[in-house]
DNA sequence: TCAATATATCATCAATTAATGATATGTTAT
DNA sequence: ATAACATATCATTAATTGATGATATATTGA
């Protein structure tokens, strides 16, 4: 049972990667094409450091990968299954969006 | 674009439902068979109020459903796709578990 | 009715975490 | 070499959120 809890801790941590608007937006933003930090921060209207922080977190976890090209570093999704998972989120959401929206326990 | 951000906000909120050990454990615990609050709190060794709080949150969002039977209320997963999504989490995790584990930005 | 059991609610506290701003590192072109 | 650009790092702050404990509500059986 202890092992299960540890497993769930990791799994929860995985899902938390998708559980923040900024991080999720980053993932969605690079799910089609690789992008630089600057490009992403412009698109999301978020500070460079914030995006960079999230990206380093996502990289460390293996959710995104990156390649360096001169001054730039291009980020992209590290595993196809991540994209698939995000798509499935949409699928569920299409049915329960209203409930999620009205959930007061979480702000945004 | 604004609409997309709103969409991502909901989606992030959805994933946050799975992004906490206690909530995730609750979902996993009732994914096979419906259970009462008391049963779940015993299993997870969590207080009744904590489990109940999470369940009301999960219910509101439509992630779990419940039926009342006398003094008891039995909770179960609200949508098959939720179980599927959780399973896919395992799938991804089997490959990137180490990265997730060593991610220092999040505690547990 | 009253006690026992099961669950819900809710304010408060403690812990977690996202964002900011400042600074550091690395790369390219002049 | 140095200015300009791109990214990373990190301490601090502000906001969010999970857990607790107390209490309220509901149901059943004696």
PDB file of C-alpha atoms (C1' of nucleotides) in Angstrom:
ATOM      1  CA  UNK A   1       0.000   0.000   0.000  1.00  0.00           C
ATOM      2  CA  UNK A   2       2.871   2.320   0.812  1.00  0.00           C
ATOM      3  CA  UNK A   3       4.221   1.694  -2.657  1.00  0.00           C
ATOM      4  CA  UNK A   4       0.883   2.656  -4.137  1.00  0.00           C
ATOM      5  CA  UNK A   5       0.878   5.932  -2.271  1.00  0.00           C
ATOM      6  CA  UNK A   6       4.346   6.730  -3.604  1.00  0.00           C
ATOM      7  CA  UNK A   7       3.131   5.877  -7.073  1.00  0.00           C
ATOM      8  CA  UNK A   8       0.156   8.171  -6.630  1.00  0.00           C
ATOM      9  CA  UNK A   9       2.410  10.915  -5.415  1.00  0.00           C
ATOM     10  CA  UNK A  10       4.364  10.785  -8.648  1.00  0.00           C
ATOM     11  CA  UNK A  11       1.227  10.556 -10.702  1.00  0.00           C
ATOM     12  CA  UNK A  12      -0.299  13.539  -8.941  1.00  0.00           C
ATOM     13  CA  UNK A  13       2.903  15.415  -9.609  1.00  0.00           C
ATOM     14  CA  UNK A  14       2.635  14.498 -13.269  1.00  0.00           C
ATOM     15  CA  UNK A  15      -0.879  15.859 -13.518  1.00  0.00           C
ATOM     16  CA  UNK A  16       0.096  18.984 -11.651  1.00  0.00           C
ATOM     17  CA  UNK A  17       2.348  19.675 -14.597  1.00  0.00           C
ATOM     18  CA  UNK A  18      -0.840  20.223 -16.583  1.00  0.00           C
ATOM     19  CA  UNK A  19      -2.707  21.809 -13.729  1.00  0.00           C
ATOM     20  CA  UNK A  20      -1.550  25.378 -14.070  1.00  0.00           C
ATOM     21  CA  UNK A  21      -2.820  27.710 -16.791  1.00  0.00           C
ATOM     22  CA  UNK A  22       0.576  29.041 -17.683  1.00  0.00           C
ATOM     23  CA  UNK A  23       2.222  25.640 -17.876  1.00  0.00           C
ATOM     24  CA  UNK A  24      -0.688  24.172 -19.764  1.00  0.00           C
ATOM     25  CA  UNK A  25      -0.682  27.085 -22.190  1.00  0.00           C
ATOM     26  CA  UNK A  26       3.015  26.576 -22.751  1.00  0.00           C
ATOM     27  CA  UNK A  27       2.489  22.912 -23.517  1.00  0.00           C
ATOM     28  CA  UNK A  28      -0.385  23.641 -25.877  1.00  0.00           C
ATOM     29  CA  UNK A  29       1.612  26.360 -27.523  1.00  0.00           C
ATOM     30  CA  UNK A  30       4.504  24.085 -28.376  1.00  0.00           C
ATOM     31  CA  UNK A  31       2.453  21.016 -29.136  1.00  0.00           C
ATOM     32  CA  UNK A  32       2.316  21.842 -32.848  1.00  0.00           C
ATOM     33  CA  UNK A  33       5.698  23.423 -33.390  1.00  0.00           C
ATOM     34  CA  UNK A  34       8.836  24.044 -31.386  1.00  0.00           C
ATOM     35  CA  UNK A  35       9.258  27.560 -30.045  1.00  0.00           C
ATOM     36  CA  UNK A  36      11.735  29.720 -28.195  1.00  0.00           C
ATOM     37  CA  UNK A  37      11.223  31.101 -24.718  1.00  0.00           C
ATOM     38  CA  UNK A  38      10.844  34.613 -26.100  1.00  0.00           C
ATOM     39  CA  UNK A  39       8.230  33.552 -28.615  1.00  0.00           C
ATOM     40  CA  UNK A  40       6.230  31.772 -25.966  1.00  0.00           C
ATOM     41  CA  UNK A  41       6.398  34.621 -23.482  1.00  0.00           C
ATOM     42  CA  UNK A  42       5.169  37.016 -26.149  1.00  0.00           C
ATOM     43  CA  UNK A  43       2.334  34.736 -27.138  1.00  0.00           C
ATOM     44  CA  UNK A  44       1.193  34.159 -23.597  1.00  0.00           C
ATOM     45  CA  UNK A  45       1.963  37.665 -22.458  1.00  0.00           C
ATOM     46  CA  UNK A  46       3.994  36.353 -19.580  1.00  0.00           C
ATOM     47  CA  UNK A  47       7.415  37.426 -18.349  1.00  0.00           C
ATOM     48  CA  UNK A  48      10.456  35.723 -19.790  1.00  0.00           C
ATOM     49  CA  UNK A  49      11.540  34.479 -16.389  1.00  0.00           C
ATOM     50  CA  UNK A  50       8.175  33.005 -15.587  1.00  0.00           C
ATOM     51  CA  UNK A  51       8.046  31.063 -18.826  1.00  0.00           C
ATOM     52  CA  UNK A  52      11.656  30.005 -18.456  1.00  0.00           C
ATOM     53  CA  UNK A  53      11.020  28.816 -14.925  1.00  0.00           C
ATOM     54  CA  UNK A  54       8.064  26.724 -16.003  1.00  0.00           C
ATOM     55  CA  UNK A  55       9.990  25.334 -18.933  1.00  0.00           C
ATOM     56  CA  UNK A  56      12.892  24.256 -16.804  1.00  0.00           C
ATOM     57  CA  UNK A  57      10.443  22.530 -14.542  1.00  0.00           C
ATOM     58  CA  UNK A  58       8.736  20.837 -17.471  1.00  0.00           C
ATOM     59  CA  UNK A  59      12.083  19.847 -18.975  1.00  0.00           C
ATOM     60  CA  UNK A  60      13.328  18.346 -15.783  1.00  0.00           C
ATOM     61  CA  UNK A  61      10.235  16.186 -15.625  1.00  0.00           C
ATOM     62  CA  UNK A  62      10.669  15.069 -19.210  1.00  0.00           C
ATOM     63  CA  UNK A  63       7.443  16.610 -20.398  1.00  0.00           C
ATOM     64  CA  UNK A  64       9.256  18.863 -22.835  1.00  0.00           C
ATOM     65  CA  UNK A  65      12.562  18.588 -24.626  1.00  0.00           C
ATOM     66  CA  UNK A  66      14.721  21.271 -26.169  1.00  0.00           C
ATOM     67  CA  UNK A  67      17.467  21.824 -28.659  1.00  0.00           C
ATOM     68  CA  UNK A  68      19.887  24.668 -28.776  1.00  0.00           C
ATOM     69  CA  UNK A  69      20.482  26.710 -31.892  1.00  0.00           C
ATOM     70  CA  UNK A  70      22.843  29.628 -31.420  1.00  0.00           C
ATOM     71  CA  UNK A  71      21.338  32.160 -29.069  1.00  0.00           C
ATOM     72  CA  UNK A  72      18.066  30.363 -29.137  1.00  0.00           C
ATOM     73  CA  UNK A  73      16.715  27.298 -27.476  1.00  0.00           C
ATOM     74  CA  UNK A  74      13.737  25.637 -29.036  1.00  0.00           C
ATOM     75  CA  UNK A  75      11.282  23.799 -26.868  1.00  0.00           C
ATOM     76  CA  UNK A  76       8.902  21.068 -27.912  1.00  0.00           C
ATOM     77  CA  UNK A  77       6.808  18.316 -26.360  1.00  0.00           C
ATOM     78  CA  UNK A  78       8.950  15.477 -25.080  1.00  0.00           C
ATOM     79  CA  UNK A  79       6.520  12.651 -25.588  1.00  0.00           C
ATOM     80  CA  UNK A  80       3.674  12.181 -28.051  1.00  0.00           C
ATOM     81  CA  UNK A  81       1.539  10.697 -25.320  1.00  0.00           C
ATOM     82  CA  UNK A  82       1.545  14.028 -23.556  1.00  0.00           C
ATOM     83  CA  UNK A  83      -0.224  15.601 -26.510  1.00  0.00           C
ATOM     84  CA  UNK A  84      -2.647  12.726 -26.555  1.00  0.00           C
ATOM     85  CA  UNK A  85      -3.374  13.165 -22.867  1.00  0.00           C
ATOM     86  CA  UNK A  86      -4.044  16.860 -23.355  1.00  0.00           C
ATOM     87  CA  UNK A  87      -6.454  16.080 -26.190  1.00  0.00           C
ATOM     88  CA  UNK A  88      -8.311  13.669 -23.976  1.00  0.00           C
ATOM     89  CA  UNK A  89      -8.640  16.453 -21.480  1.00  0.00           C
ATOM     90  CA  UNK A  90     -10.616  18.393 -24.073  1.00  0.00           C
ATOM     91  CA  UNK A  91     -12.780  15.402 -24.669  1.00  0.00           C
ATOM     92  CA  UNK A  92     -13.789  15.083 -21.026  1.00  0.00           C
ATOM     93  CA  UNK A  93     -14.062  18.820 -20.680  1.00  0.00           C
ATOM     94  CA  UNK A  94     -16.594  19.092 -23.443  1.00  0.00           C
ATOM     95  CA  UNK A  95     -19.015  17.222 -21.205  1.00  0.00           C
ATOM     96  CA  UNK A  96     -18.234  18.545 -17.770  1.00  0.00           C
ATOM     97  CA  UNK A  97     -17.022  22.054 -18.521  1.00  0.00           C
ATOM     98  CA  UNK A  98     -19.892  23.677 -16.700  1.00  0.00           C
ATOM     99  CA  UNK A  99     -19.176  21.781 -13.511  1.00  0.00           C
ATOM    100  CA  UNK A 100     -15.531  22.652 -13.665  1.00  0.00           C
ATOM    101  CA  UNK A 101     -16.308  26.247 -14.340  1.00  0.00           C
ATOM    102  CA  UNK A 102     -18.559  26.576 -11.361  1.00  0.00           C
ATOM    103  CA  UNK A 103     -16.210  24.769  -9.004  1.00  0.00           C
ATOM    104  CA  UNK A 104     -15.506  27.341  -6.340  1.00  0.00           C
ATOM    105  CA  UNK A 105     -12.742  25.423  -4.575  1.00  0.00           C
ATOM    106  CA  UNK A 106     -10.284  26.568  -7.194  1.00  0.00           C
ATOM    107  CA  UNK A 107      -9.900  30.049  -8.458  1.00  0.00           C
ATOM    108  CA  UNK A 108      -9.029  29.811 -12.098  1.00  0.00           C
TER     109      UNK A 108
ATOM    110  CA  UNK B   1      -7.070  34.042 -28.244  1.00  0.00           C
ATOM    111  CA  UNK B   2      -8.904  35.166 -25.114  1.00  0.00           C
ATOM    112  CA  UNK B   3     -11.297  32.308 -25.624  1.00  0.00           C
ATOM    113  CA  UNK B   4      -8.388  29.886 -25.810  1.00  0.00           C
ATOM    114  CA  UNK B   5      -7.010  31.151 -22.527  1.00  0.00           C
ATOM    115  CA  UNK B   6     -10.401  30.638 -20.894  1.00  0.00           C
ATOM    116  CA  UNK B   7     -10.473  27.160 -22.335  1.00  0.00           C
ATOM    117  CA  UNK B   8      -7.019  26.467 -20.962  1.00  0.00           C
ATOM    118  CA  UNK B   9      -8.069  27.759 -17.589  1.00  0.00           C
ATOM    119  CA  UNK B  10     -10.826  25.192 -17.427  1.00  0.00           C
ATOM    120  CA  UNK B  11      -8.570  22.482 -18.687  1.00  0.00           C
ATOM    121  CA  UNK B  12      -5.887  23.303 -16.134  1.00  0.00           C
ATOM    122  CA  UNK B  13      -8.585  23.195 -13.494  1.00  0.00           C
ATOM    123  CA  UNK B  14      -9.593  19.769 -14.724  1.00  0.00           C
ATOM    124  CA  UNK B  15      -6.065  18.439 -14.440  1.00  0.00           C
ATOM    125  CA  UNK B  16      -5.655  19.978 -11.031  1.00  0.00           C
ATOM    126  CA  UNK B  17      -8.406  17.629  -9.967  1.00  0.00           C
ATOM    127  CA  UNK B  18      -5.885  14.853 -10.502  1.00  0.00           C
ATOM    128  CA  UNK B  19      -2.938  16.876  -9.277  1.00  0.00           C
ATOM    129  CA  UNK B  20      -3.202  16.289  -5.569  1.00  0.00           C
ATOM    130  CA  UNK B  21      -2.221  13.001  -3.903  1.00  0.00           C
ATOM    131  CA  UNK B  22      -5.289  12.796  -1.740  1.00  0.00           C
ATOM    132  CA  UNK B  23      -7.709  13.579  -4.543  1.00  0.00           C
ATOM    133  CA  UNK B  24      -5.944  11.244  -6.934  1.00  0.00           C
ATOM    134  CA  UNK B  25      -5.912   8.474  -4.324  1.00  0.00           C
ATOM    135  CA  UNK B  26      -9.624   8.974  -3.805  1.00  0.00           C
ATOM    136  CA  UNK B  27     -10.277   8.669  -7.519  1.00  0.00           C
ATOM    137  CA  UNK B  28      -8.108   5.575  -7.827  1.00  0.00           C
ATOM    138  CA  UNK B  29      -9.738   4.084  -4.781  1.00  0.00           C
ATOM    139  CA  UNK B  30     -13.244   4.352  -6.201  1.00  0.00           C
ATOM    140  CA  UNK B  31     -12.339   3.582  -9.787  1.00  0.00           C
ATOM    141  CA  UNK B  32     -13.067  -0.124  -9.331  1.00  0.00           C
ATOM    142  CA  UNK B  33     -15.978   0.001  -6.917  1.00  0.00           C
ATOM    143  CA  UNK B  34     -18.138   2.598  -5.274  1.00  0.00           C
ATOM    144  CA  UNK B  35     -17.268   3.444  -1.697  1.00  0.00           C
ATOM    145  CA  UNK B  36     -18.489   5.504   1.235  1.00  0.00           C
ATOM    146  CA  UNK B  37     -16.654   8.478   2.684  1.00  0.00           C
ATOM    147  CA  UNK B  38     -15.833   6.524   5.827  1.00  0.00           C
ATOM    148  CA  UNK B  39     -14.422   3.620   3.875  1.00  0.00           C
ATOM    149  CA  UNK B  40     -12.239   5.904   1.810  1.00  0.00           C
ATOM    150  CA  UNK B  41     -10.972   7.889   4.793  1.00  0.00           C
ATOM    151  CA  UNK B  42     -10.016   4.657   6.517  1.00  0.00           C
ATOM    152  CA  UNK B  43      -8.251   3.338   3.466  1.00  0.00           C
ATOM    153  CA  UNK B  44      -6.321   6.506   2.880  1.00  0.00           C
ATOM    154  CA  UNK B  45      -5.828   7.263   6.541  1.00  0.00           C
ATOM    155  CA  UNK B  46      -7.202  10.724   6.064  1.00  0.00           C
ATOM    156  CA  UNK B  47      -9.736  12.603   8.143  1.00  0.00           C
ATOM    157  CA  UNK B  48     -13.390  12.286   7.250  1.00  0.00           C
ATOM    158  CA  UNK B  49     -13.719  15.983   6.646  1.00  0.00           C
ATOM    159  CA  UNK B  50     -10.734  16.114   4.370  1.00  0.00           C
ATOM    160  CA  UNK B  51     -12.031  13.298   2.199  1.00  0.00           C
ATOM    161  CA  UNK B  52     -15.517  14.735   2.236  1.00  0.00           C
ATOM    162  CA  UNK B  53     -14.210  18.126   1.219  1.00  0.00           C
ATOM    163  CA  UNK B  54     -12.329  16.677  -1.708  1.00  0.00           C
ATOM    164  CA  UNK B  55     -15.280  14.576  -2.728  1.00  0.00           C
ATOM    165  CA  UNK B  56     -17.634  17.517  -2.764  1.00  0.00           C
ATOM    166  CA  UNK B  57     -15.140  19.316  -4.929  1.00  0.00           C
ATOM    167  CA  UNK B  58     -14.822  16.350  -7.271  1.00  0.00           C
ATOM    168  CA  UNK B  59     -18.588  15.930  -7.385  1.00  0.00           C
ATOM    169  CA  UNK B  60     -19.195  19.518  -8.222  1.00  0.00           C
ATOM    170  CA  UNK B  61     -16.824  19.191 -11.128  1.00  0.00           C
ATOM    171  CA  UNK B  62     -18.526  16.076 -12.383  1.00  0.00           C
ATOM    172  CA  UNK B  63     -15.506  13.868 -11.898  1.00  0.00           C
ATOM    173  CA  UNK B  64     -17.344  11.679  -9.430  1.00  0.00           C
ATOM    174  CA  UNK B  65     -20.991  10.856  -8.893  1.00  0.00           C
ATOM    175  CA  UNK B  66     -22.764   9.521  -5.854  1.00  0.00           C
ATOM    176  CA  UNK B  67     -25.891   7.777  -4.740  1.00  0.00           C
ATOM    177  CA  UNK B  68     -27.432   7.847  -1.344  1.00  0.00           C
ATOM    178  CA  UNK B  69     -28.412   4.709   0.526  1.00  0.00           C
ATOM    179  CA  UNK B  70     -29.715   5.287   3.997  1.00  0.00           C
ATOM    180  CA  UNK B  71     -27.054   6.788   6.191  1.00  0.00           C
ATOM    181  CA  UNK B  72     -24.461   6.136   3.549  1.00  0.00           C
ATOM    182  CA  UNK B  73     -23.485   7.850   0.392  1.00  0.00           C
ATOM    183  CA  UNK B  74     -21.594   5.865  -2.179  1.00  0.00           C
ATOM    184  CA  UNK B  75     -19.166   7.582  -4.458  1.00  0.00           C
ATOM    185  CA  UNK B  76     -17.929   6.403  -7.819  1.00  0.00           C
ATOM    186  CA  UNK B  77     -16.222   7.761 -10.904  1.00  0.00           C
ATOM    187  CA  UNK B  78     -18.521   9.988 -12.912  1.00  0.00           C
ATOM    188  CA  UNK B  79     -17.153   9.298 -16.344  1.00  0.00           C
ATOM    189  CA  UNK B  80     -15.345   6.283 -17.775  1.00  0.00           C
ATOM    190  CA  UNK B  81     -12.944   8.556 -19.593  1.00  0.00           C
ATOM    191  CA  UNK B  82     -11.608   9.753 -16.271  1.00  0.00           C
ATOM    192  CA  UNK B  83     -10.418   6.244 -15.488  1.00  0.00           C
ATOM    193  CA  UNK B  84      -8.920   6.019 -18.942  1.00  0.00           C
ATOM    194  CA  UNK B  85      -7.079   9.281 -18.450  1.00  0.00           C
ATOM    195  CA  UNK B  86      -5.679   8.096 -15.144  1.00  0.00           C
ATOM    196  CA  UNK B  87      -4.465   4.896 -16.778  1.00  0.00           C
ATOM    197  CA  UNK B  88      -2.708   6.905 -19.443  1.00  0.00           C
ATOM    198  CA  UNK B  89      -1.005   8.793 -16.687  1.00  0.00           C
ATOM    199  CA  UNK B  90       0.584   5.524 -15.590  1.00  0.00           C
ATOM    200  CA  UNK B  91       1.650   4.875 -19.109  1.00  0.00           C
ATOM    201  CA  UNK B  92       3.544   8.129 -19.424  1.00  0.00           C
ATOM    202  CA  UNK B  93       4.836   7.831 -15.905  1.00  0.00           C
ATOM    203  CA  UNK B  94       6.460   4.493 -16.593  1.00  0.00           C
ATOM    204  CA  UNK B  95       8.846   6.310 -18.882  1.00  0.00           C
ATOM    205  CA  UNK B  96       9.451   9.597 -17.122  1.00  0.00           C
ATOM    206  CA  UNK B  97       8.989   8.638 -13.489  1.00  0.00           C
ATOM    207  CA  UNK B  98      12.567   9.410 -12.609  1.00  0.00           C
ATOM    208  CA  UNK B  99      12.343  12.909 -14.004  1.00  0.00           C
ATOM    209  CA  UNK B 100       9.142  13.576 -12.142  1.00  0.00           C
ATOM    210  CA  UNK B 101      10.572  12.178  -8.978  1.00  0.00           C
ATOM    211  CA  UNK B 102      13.605  14.394  -9.072  1.00  0.00           C
ATOM    212  CA  UNK B 103      11.668  17.521  -9.946  1.00  0.00           C
ATOM    213  CA  UNK B 104      12.422  19.857  -7.079  1.00  0.00           C
ATOM    214  CA  UNK B 105       9.901  22.538  -7.976  1.00  0.00           C
ATOM    215  CA  UNK B 106       7.172  20.484  -6.421  1.00  0.00           C
ATOM    216  CA  UNK B 107       7.292  18.824  -3.085  1.00  0.00           C
ATOM    217  CA  UNK B 108       5.334  15.617  -3.329  1.00  0.00           C
TER     218      UNK B 108
ATOM    219  C1'  DT C   1     -37.606  10.930  21.458  1.00  0.00           C
ATOM    220  C1'  DC C   2     -32.810  10.182  21.953  1.00  0.00           C
ATOM    221  C1'  DA C   3     -28.496   8.079  20.989  1.00  0.00           C
ATOM    222  C1'  DA C   4     -25.549   6.420  17.443  1.00  0.00           C
ATOM    223  C1'  DT C   5     -23.749   6.630  12.958  1.00  0.00           C
ATOM    224  C1'  DA C   6     -22.587   8.863   8.512  1.00  0.00           C
ATOM    225  C1'  DT C   7     -21.743  12.810   6.026  1.00  0.00           C
ATOM    226  C1'  DA C   8     -21.374  17.877   5.038  1.00  0.00           C
ATOM    227  C1'  DT C   9     -19.908  22.470   5.942  1.00  0.00           C
ATOM    228  C1'  DC C  10     -16.887  25.988   7.083  1.00  0.00           C
ATOM    229  C1'  DA C  11     -13.554  29.045   9.276  1.00  0.00           C
ATOM    230  C1'  DT C  12      -8.761  28.999  10.365  1.00  0.00           C
ATOM    231  C1'  DC C  13      -4.055  27.773   9.921  1.00  0.00           C
ATOM    232  C1'  DA C  14      -0.060  26.003   7.630  1.00  0.00           C
ATOM    233  C1'  DA C  15       2.102  24.785   3.614  1.00  0.00           C
ATOM    234  C1'  DT C  16       2.726  25.131  -1.184  1.00  0.00           C
ATOM    235  C1'  DT C  17       3.487  27.436  -5.307  1.00  0.00           C
ATOM    236  C1'  DA C  18       3.196  31.052  -9.168  1.00  0.00           C
ATOM    237  C1'  DA C  19       4.977  35.407 -10.424  1.00  0.00           C
ATOM    238  C1'  DT C  20       8.172  39.165 -10.113  1.00  0.00           C
ATOM    239  C1'  DG C  21      12.398  41.582 -10.457  1.00  0.00           C
ATOM    240  C1'  DA C  22      17.136  41.526 -10.352  1.00  0.00           C
ATOM    241  C1'  DT C  23      21.054  39.455 -11.843  1.00  0.00           C
ATOM    242  C1'  DA C  24      24.030  35.941 -14.127  1.00  0.00           C
ATOM    243  C1'  DT C  25      25.391  33.193 -18.069  1.00  0.00           C
ATOM    244  C1'  DG C  26      25.973  32.296 -22.770  1.00  0.00           C
ATOM    245  C1'  DT C  27      26.004  33.549 -27.854  1.00  0.00           C
ATOM    246  C1'  DT C  28      26.510  36.394 -31.941  1.00  0.00           C
ATOM    247  C1'  DA C  29      27.850  40.279 -34.670  1.00  0.00           C
ATOM    248  C1'  DT C  30      30.344  44.606 -35.009  1.00  0.00           C
TER     249       DT C  30
ATOM    250  C1'  DA D   1      36.426  43.457 -26.707  1.00  0.00           C
ATOM    251  C1'  DT D   2      31.952  44.962 -26.141  1.00  0.00           C
ATOM    252  C1'  DA D   3      27.233  45.755 -27.128  1.00  0.00           C
ATOM    253  C1'  DA D   4      22.971  43.426 -28.040  1.00  0.00           C
ATOM    254  C1'  DC D   5      20.169  39.634 -27.636  1.00  0.00           C
ATOM    255  C1'  DA D   6      18.432  35.178 -25.551  1.00  0.00           C
ATOM    256  C1'  DT D   7      17.945  32.426 -21.754  1.00  0.00           C
ATOM    257  C1'  DA D   8      18.655  30.785 -16.896  1.00  0.00           C
ATOM    258  C1'  DT D   9      18.751  31.318 -12.029  1.00  0.00           C
ATOM    259  C1'  DC D  10      17.143  32.595  -7.681  1.00  0.00           C
ATOM    260  C1'  DA D  11      15.471  35.009  -3.621  1.00  0.00           C
ATOM    261  C1'  DT D  12      11.372  37.250  -2.291  1.00  0.00           C
ATOM    262  C1'  DT D  13       6.541  38.187  -2.302  1.00  0.00           C
ATOM    263  C1'  DA D  14       1.781  37.346  -2.874  1.00  0.00           C
ATOM    264  C1'  DA D  15      -1.689  34.252  -3.710  1.00  0.00           C
ATOM    265  C1'  DT D  16      -3.562  29.757  -3.624  1.00  0.00           C
ATOM    266  C1'  DT D  17      -4.823  25.618  -1.565  1.00  0.00           C
ATOM    267  C1'  DG D  18      -4.811  21.357   1.561  1.00  0.00           C
ATOM    268  C1'  DA D  19      -5.679  19.896   6.206  1.00  0.00           C
ATOM    269  C1'  DT D  20      -7.655  20.356  10.671  1.00  0.00           C
ATOM    270  C1'  DG D  21     -11.076  20.708  14.129  1.00  0.00           C
ATOM    271  C1'  DA D  22     -15.431  22.095  15.421  1.00  0.00           C
ATOM    272  C1'  DT D  23     -19.998  21.992  14.401  1.00  0.00           C
ATOM    273  C1'  DA D  24     -24.290  21.126  11.652  1.00  0.00           C
ATOM    274  C1'  DT D  25     -27.411  18.067   9.192  1.00  0.00           C
ATOM    275  C1'  DA D  26     -29.476  13.757   8.114  1.00  0.00           C
ATOM    276  C1'  DT D  27     -30.817   8.887   8.829  1.00  0.00           C
ATOM    277  C1'  DT D  28     -31.684   4.770  11.462  1.00  0.00           C
ATOM    278  C1'  DG D  29     -32.829   1.917  15.345  1.00  0.00           C
ATOM    279  C1'  DA D  30     -33.762   1.355  20.297  1.00  0.00           C
TER     280       DA D  30
END
